[in-house]
mmCIF file of C-alpha atoms and ligand atoms in Angstrom:
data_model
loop_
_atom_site.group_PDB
_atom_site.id
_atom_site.type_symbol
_atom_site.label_atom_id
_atom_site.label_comp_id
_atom_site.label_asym_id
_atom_site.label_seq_id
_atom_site.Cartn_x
_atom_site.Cartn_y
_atom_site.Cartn_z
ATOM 1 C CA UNK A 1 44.695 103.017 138.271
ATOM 2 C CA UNK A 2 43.502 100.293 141.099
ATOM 3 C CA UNK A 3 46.049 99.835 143.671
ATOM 4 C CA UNK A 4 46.295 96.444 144.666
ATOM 5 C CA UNK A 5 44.508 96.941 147.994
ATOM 6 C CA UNK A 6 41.395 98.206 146.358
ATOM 7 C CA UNK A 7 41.694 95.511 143.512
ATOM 8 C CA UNK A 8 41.480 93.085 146.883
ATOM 9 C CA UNK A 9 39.301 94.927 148.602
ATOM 10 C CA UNK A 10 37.005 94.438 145.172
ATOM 11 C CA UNK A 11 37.053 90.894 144.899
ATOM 12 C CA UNK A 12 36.497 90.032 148.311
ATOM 13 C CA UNK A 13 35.599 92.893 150.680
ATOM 14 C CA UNK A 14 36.845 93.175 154.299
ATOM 15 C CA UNK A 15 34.907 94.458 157.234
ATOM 16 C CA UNK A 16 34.995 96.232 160.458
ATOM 17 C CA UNK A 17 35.483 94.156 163.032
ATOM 18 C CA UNK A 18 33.332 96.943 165.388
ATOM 19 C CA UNK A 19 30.225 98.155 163.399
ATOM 20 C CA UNK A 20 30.398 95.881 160.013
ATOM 21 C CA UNK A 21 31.170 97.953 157.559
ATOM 22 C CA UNK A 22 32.935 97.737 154.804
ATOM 23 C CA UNK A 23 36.550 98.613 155.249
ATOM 24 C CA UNK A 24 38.323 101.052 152.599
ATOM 25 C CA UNK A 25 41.922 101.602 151.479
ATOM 26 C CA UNK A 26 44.292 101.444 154.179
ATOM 27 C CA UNK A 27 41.880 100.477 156.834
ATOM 28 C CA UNK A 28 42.944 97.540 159.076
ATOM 29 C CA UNK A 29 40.593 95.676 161.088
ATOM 30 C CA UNK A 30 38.443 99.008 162.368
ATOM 31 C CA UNK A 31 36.920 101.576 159.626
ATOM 32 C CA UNK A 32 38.055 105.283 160.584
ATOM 33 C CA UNK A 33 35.141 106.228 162.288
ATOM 34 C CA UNK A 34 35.503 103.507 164.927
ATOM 35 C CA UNK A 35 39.158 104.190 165.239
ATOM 36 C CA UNK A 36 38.186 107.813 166.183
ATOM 37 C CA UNK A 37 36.169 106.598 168.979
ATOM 38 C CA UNK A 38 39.298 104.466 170.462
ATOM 39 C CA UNK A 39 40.924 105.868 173.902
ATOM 40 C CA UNK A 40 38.546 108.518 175.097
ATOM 41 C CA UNK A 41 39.890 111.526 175.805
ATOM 42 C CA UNK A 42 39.483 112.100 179.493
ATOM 43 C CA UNK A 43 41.174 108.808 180.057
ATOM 44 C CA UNK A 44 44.309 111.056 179.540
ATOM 45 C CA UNK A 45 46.830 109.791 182.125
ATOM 46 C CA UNK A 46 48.031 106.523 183.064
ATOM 47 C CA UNK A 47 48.310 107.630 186.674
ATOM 48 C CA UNK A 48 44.698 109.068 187.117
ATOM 49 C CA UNK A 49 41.879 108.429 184.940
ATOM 50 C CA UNK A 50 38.202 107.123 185.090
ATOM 51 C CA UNK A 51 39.136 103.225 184.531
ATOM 52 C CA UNK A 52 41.661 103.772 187.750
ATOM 53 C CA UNK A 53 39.979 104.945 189.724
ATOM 54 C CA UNK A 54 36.910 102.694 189.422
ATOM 55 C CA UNK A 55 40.043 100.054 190.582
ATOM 56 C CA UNK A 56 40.562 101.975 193.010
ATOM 57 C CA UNK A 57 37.944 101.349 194.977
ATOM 58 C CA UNK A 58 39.690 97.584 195.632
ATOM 59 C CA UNK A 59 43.101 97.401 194.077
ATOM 60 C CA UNK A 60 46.598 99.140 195.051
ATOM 61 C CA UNK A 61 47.630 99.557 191.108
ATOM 62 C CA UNK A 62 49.477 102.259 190.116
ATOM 63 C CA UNK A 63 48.821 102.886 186.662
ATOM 64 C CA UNK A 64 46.349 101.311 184.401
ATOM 65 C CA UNK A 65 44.138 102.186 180.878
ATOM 66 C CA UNK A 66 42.293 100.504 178.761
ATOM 67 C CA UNK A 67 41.501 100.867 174.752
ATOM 68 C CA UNK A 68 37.662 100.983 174.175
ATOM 69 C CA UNK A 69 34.408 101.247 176.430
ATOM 70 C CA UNK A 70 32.653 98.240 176.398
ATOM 71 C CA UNK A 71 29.586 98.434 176.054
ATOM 72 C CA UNK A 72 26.540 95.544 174.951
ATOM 73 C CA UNK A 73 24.901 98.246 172.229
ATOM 74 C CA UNK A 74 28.496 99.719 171.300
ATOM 75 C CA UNK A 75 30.004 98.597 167.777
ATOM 76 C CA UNK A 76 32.612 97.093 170.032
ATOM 77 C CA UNK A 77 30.561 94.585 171.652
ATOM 78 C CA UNK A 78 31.372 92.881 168.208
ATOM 79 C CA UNK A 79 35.043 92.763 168.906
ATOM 80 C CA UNK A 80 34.785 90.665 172.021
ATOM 81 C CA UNK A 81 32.419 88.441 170.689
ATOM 82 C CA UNK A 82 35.181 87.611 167.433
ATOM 83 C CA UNK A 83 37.600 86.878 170.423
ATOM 84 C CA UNK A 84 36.011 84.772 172.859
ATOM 85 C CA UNK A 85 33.660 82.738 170.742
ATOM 86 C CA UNK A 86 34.839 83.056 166.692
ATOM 87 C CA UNK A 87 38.272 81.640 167.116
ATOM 88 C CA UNK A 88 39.971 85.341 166.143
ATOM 89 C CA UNK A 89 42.593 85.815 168.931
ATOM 90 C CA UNK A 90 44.959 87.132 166.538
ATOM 91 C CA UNK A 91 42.533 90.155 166.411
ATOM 92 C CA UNK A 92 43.513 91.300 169.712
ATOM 93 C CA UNK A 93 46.852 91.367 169.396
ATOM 94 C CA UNK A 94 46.571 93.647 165.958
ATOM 95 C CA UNK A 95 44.269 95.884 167.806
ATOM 96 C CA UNK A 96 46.580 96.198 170.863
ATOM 97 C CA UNK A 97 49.779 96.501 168.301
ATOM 98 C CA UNK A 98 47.894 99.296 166.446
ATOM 99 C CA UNK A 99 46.577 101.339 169.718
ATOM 100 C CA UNK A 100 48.580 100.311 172.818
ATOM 101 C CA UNK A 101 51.406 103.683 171.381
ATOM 102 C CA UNK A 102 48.418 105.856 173.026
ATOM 103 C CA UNK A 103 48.944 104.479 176.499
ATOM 104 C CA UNK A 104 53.139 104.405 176.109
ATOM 105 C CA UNK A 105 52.781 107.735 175.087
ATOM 106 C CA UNK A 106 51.200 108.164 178.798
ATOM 107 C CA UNK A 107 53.502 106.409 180.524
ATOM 108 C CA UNK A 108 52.100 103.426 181.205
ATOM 109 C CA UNK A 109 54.967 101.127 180.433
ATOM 110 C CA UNK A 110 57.613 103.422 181.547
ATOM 111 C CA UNK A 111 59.817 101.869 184.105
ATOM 112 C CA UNK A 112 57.984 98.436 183.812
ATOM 113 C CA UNK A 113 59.454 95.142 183.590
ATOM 114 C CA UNK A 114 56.965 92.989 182.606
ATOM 115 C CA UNK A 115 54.008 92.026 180.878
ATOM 116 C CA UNK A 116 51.761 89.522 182.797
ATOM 117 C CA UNK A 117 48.364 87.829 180.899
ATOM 118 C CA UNK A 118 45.502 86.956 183.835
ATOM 119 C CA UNK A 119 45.182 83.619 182.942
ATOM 120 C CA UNK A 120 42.492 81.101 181.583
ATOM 121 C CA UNK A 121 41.614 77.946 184.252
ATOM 122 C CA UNK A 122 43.460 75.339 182.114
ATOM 123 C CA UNK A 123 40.086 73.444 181.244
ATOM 124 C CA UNK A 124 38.307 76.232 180.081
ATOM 125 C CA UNK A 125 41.572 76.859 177.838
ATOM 126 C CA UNK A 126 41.794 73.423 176.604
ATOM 127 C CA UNK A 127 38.012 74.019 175.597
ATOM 128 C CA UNK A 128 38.630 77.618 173.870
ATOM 129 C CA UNK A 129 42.407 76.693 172.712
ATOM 130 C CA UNK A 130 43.141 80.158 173.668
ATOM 131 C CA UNK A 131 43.577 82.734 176.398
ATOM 132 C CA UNK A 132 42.506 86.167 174.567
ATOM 133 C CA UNK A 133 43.851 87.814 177.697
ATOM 134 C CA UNK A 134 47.256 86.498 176.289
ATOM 135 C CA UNK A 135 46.890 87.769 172.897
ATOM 136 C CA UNK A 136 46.268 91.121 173.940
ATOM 137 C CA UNK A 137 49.156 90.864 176.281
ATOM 138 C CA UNK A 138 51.272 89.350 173.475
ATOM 139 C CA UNK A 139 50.376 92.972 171.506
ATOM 140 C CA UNK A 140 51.528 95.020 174.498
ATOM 141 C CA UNK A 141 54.690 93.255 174.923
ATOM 142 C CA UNK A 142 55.528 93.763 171.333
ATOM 143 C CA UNK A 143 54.279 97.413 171.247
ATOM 144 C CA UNK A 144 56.271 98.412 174.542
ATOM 145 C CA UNK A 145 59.554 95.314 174.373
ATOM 146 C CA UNK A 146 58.658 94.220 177.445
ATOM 147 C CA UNK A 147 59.128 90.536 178.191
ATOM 148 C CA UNK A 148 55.759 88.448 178.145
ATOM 149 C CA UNK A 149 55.161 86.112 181.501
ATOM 150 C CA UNK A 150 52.805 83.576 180.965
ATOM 151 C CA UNK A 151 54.076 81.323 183.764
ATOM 152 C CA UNK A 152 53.848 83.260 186.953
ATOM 153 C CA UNK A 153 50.120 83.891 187.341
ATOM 154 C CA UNK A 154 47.631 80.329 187.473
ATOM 155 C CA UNK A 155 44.169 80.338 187.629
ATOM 156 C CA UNK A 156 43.327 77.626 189.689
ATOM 157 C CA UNK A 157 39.474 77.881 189.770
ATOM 158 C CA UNK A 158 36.969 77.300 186.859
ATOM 159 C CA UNK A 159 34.481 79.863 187.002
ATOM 160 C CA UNK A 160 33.106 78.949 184.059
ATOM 161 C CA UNK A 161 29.022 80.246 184.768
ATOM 162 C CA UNK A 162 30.184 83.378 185.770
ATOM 163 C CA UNK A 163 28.258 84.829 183.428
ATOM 164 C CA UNK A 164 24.769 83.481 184.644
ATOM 165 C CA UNK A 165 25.783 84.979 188.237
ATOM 166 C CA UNK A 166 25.125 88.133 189.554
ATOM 167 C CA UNK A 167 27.696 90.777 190.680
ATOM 168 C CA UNK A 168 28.215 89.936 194.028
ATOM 169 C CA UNK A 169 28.136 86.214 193.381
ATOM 170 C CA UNK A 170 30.670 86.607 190.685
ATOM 171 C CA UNK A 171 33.049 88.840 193.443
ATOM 172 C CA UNK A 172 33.088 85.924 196.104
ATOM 173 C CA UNK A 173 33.404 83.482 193.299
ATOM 174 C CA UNK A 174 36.939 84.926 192.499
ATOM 175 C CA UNK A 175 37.995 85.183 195.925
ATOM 176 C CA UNK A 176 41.349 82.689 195.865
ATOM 177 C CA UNK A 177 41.180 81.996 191.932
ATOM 178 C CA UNK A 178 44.908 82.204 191.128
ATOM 179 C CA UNK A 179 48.212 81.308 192.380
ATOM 180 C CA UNK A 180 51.529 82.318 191.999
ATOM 181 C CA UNK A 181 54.625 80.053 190.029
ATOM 182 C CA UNK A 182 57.990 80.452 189.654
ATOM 183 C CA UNK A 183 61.359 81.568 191.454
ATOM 184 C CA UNK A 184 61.620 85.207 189.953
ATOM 185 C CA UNK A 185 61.698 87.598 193.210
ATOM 186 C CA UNK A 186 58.980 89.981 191.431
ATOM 187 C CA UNK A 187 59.602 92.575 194.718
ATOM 188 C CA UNK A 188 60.165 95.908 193.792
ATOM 189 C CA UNK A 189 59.504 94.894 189.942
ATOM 190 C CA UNK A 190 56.625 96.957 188.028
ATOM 191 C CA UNK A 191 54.237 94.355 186.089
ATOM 192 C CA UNK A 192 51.841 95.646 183.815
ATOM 193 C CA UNK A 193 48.470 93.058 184.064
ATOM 194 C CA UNK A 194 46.615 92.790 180.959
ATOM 195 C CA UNK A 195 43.017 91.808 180.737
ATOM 196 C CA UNK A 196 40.613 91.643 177.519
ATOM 197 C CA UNK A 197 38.214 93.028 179.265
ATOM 198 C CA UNK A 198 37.492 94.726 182.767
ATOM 199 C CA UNK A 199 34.211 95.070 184.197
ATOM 200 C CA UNK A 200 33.599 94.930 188.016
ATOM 201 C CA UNK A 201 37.538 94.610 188.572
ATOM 202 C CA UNK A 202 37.208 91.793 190.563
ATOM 203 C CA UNK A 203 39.521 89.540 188.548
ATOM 204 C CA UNK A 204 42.284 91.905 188.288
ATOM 205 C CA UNK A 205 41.454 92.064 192.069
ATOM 206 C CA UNK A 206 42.240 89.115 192.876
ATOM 207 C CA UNK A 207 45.295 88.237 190.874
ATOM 208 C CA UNK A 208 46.921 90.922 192.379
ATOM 209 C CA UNK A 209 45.593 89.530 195.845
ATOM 210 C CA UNK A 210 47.607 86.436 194.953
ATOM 211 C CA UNK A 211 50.503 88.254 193.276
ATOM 212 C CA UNK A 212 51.039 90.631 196.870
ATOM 213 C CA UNK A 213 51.161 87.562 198.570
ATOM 214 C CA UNK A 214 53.935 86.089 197.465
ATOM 215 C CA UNK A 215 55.542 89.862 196.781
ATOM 216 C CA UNK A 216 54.456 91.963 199.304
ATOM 217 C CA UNK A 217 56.801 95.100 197.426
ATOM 218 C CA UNK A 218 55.704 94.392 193.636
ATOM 219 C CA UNK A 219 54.108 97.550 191.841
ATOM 220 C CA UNK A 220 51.245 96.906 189.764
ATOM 221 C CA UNK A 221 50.066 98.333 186.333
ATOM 222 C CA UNK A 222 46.791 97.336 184.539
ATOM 223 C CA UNK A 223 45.869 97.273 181.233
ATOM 224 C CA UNK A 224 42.752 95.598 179.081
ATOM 225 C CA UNK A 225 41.528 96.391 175.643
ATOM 226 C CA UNK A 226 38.055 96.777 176.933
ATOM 227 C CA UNK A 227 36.048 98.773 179.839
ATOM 228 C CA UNK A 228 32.576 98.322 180.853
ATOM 229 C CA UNK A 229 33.188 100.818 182.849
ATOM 230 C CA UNK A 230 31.099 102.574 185.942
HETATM 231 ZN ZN1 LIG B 301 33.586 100.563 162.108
#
C-alpha cells in the first residue's frame, strides 16, 4: 500500500532544493545524494579546519564551520539563489535545523552563549523583507538552545553593488559597516556569528572589528551554511 507521503509525493512532486531532482520518501528539502555531500570530511574540528583557517588570515575567532562548499557550478549554488532572491528564507533555517547536530557534535556551541545574525543594512532589508543570515541563525539557535541576538550587531552601510566590485574593492567597502547596540557587557561571553554565506571573510571581519571594540575580551565563534572557500 501507498503511504501517504508517496500518495503526496504522486500528486504533486517535491524537489531538491540543490540539484532538482525529484525528492523520494522521507527526503526533506535535499535528495540523499546531496545530503551525502554536506560537511566535508576534513572540516572535522571546530577548532582547526580549512574554513578557519582561511579566517585566520584576518580574524581572532576561535571556532567556526560551515555546512556546504559554495560553489557557482555546485548543486548548491541553487540553494542560495532560493534564499536571497525566491522569497524561501524558511529554507535555511530547515537546512541549518537538519545539519547544524554535525558541528555541535564538534564542539562548536559548547560553552557559547549566544547566537548573533550579521545583519542586513535596514534598506536593503526593507527591500528583501528578510535577513537570510537570520534564518540560518534562527536554525542554530534552535538546534544548539542558545538565545538568538538580533539587536546587538547593525549594519550601518548599504553595500548594496558589492557584487559588481572586485575583491579588494569589496574589502575596503566593509571597512566600518556595523555598529554595536545594547547594554549587555558581551566581555568574556562566547558568541557564535552566523553568516549564509562566507566568501573572502571580510564581512565576518569586520563585524567582529566592531564587536572587539566595544568588548575588547569577547570570544568569537563563526558559523555560515555556505563556503566559497580558498
Ligand atoms: Zn539533490
Amino acid at each position: 500500500m501507498l503511504s501517504l507521503r508517496t500518495l503526496a509525493d504522486l500528486i504533486l512532486p517535491r524537489y531538491c532544493i540543490a540539484c532538482r531532482c525529484e525528492l523520494l520518501g522521507s527526503e526533506r528539502h535535499l535528495c540523499n545524494q546531496c545530503q551525502l555531500m554536506v560537511s566535508p570530511i576534513e572540516w572535522s574540528k571546530a577548532d582547526d579546519n580549512t574554513l578557519l583557517r582561511a579566517l585566520w588570515e584576518r580574524n581572532d575567532v576561535e571556532a567556526g564551520g560551515s555546512t556546504f562548499y559554495y560553489r557557482h557550478e555546485s548543486p548548491f549554488h541553487n540553494i542560495f539563489v532560493l534564499l536571497k532572491y525566491a522569497s524561501r528564507p524558511d529554507i535555511a533555517r530547515d537546512l541549518t535545523l537538519s545539519t547544524f547536530h554535525l558541528w555541535m557534535e564538534r564542539g562548536l556551541t559548547h560553552g557559547a552563549d549566544l547566537v548573533i545574525p550579521v545583519p542586513l543594512h535596514r534598506a536593503r532589508l526593507w527591500h528583501r523583507g528578510y535577513n537570510q543570515a537570520e534564518w540560518v541563525a534562527r536554525g542554530v539557535a534552535e538546534a544548539s538552545r542558545l538565545p538568538l541576538r538580533t539587536d546587538i550587531l547593525r549594519r550601518t552601510l548599504n553595500n548594496s553593488t558589492q557584487t559588481h566590485k572586485n575583491r579588494t574593492r569589496r574589502m575596503t567597502a566593509m571597512v566600518g559597516a556595523f555598529e554595536v547596540h545594547g547594554d549587555t557587557d558581551l566581555n568574556d561571553k562566547t558568541i557564535l556569528l552566523v553568516d549564509d554565506i562566507i566568501t573572502t571573510g571580510s564581512t565576518i571581519a569586520d563585524c567582529i572589528r566592531a564587536l572587539r571594540e566595544k568588548y575588547p575580551r569577547i570570544n568569537i565563534r563563526a558559523y555560515s551554511l555556505g563556503w566559497s572557500g580558498k
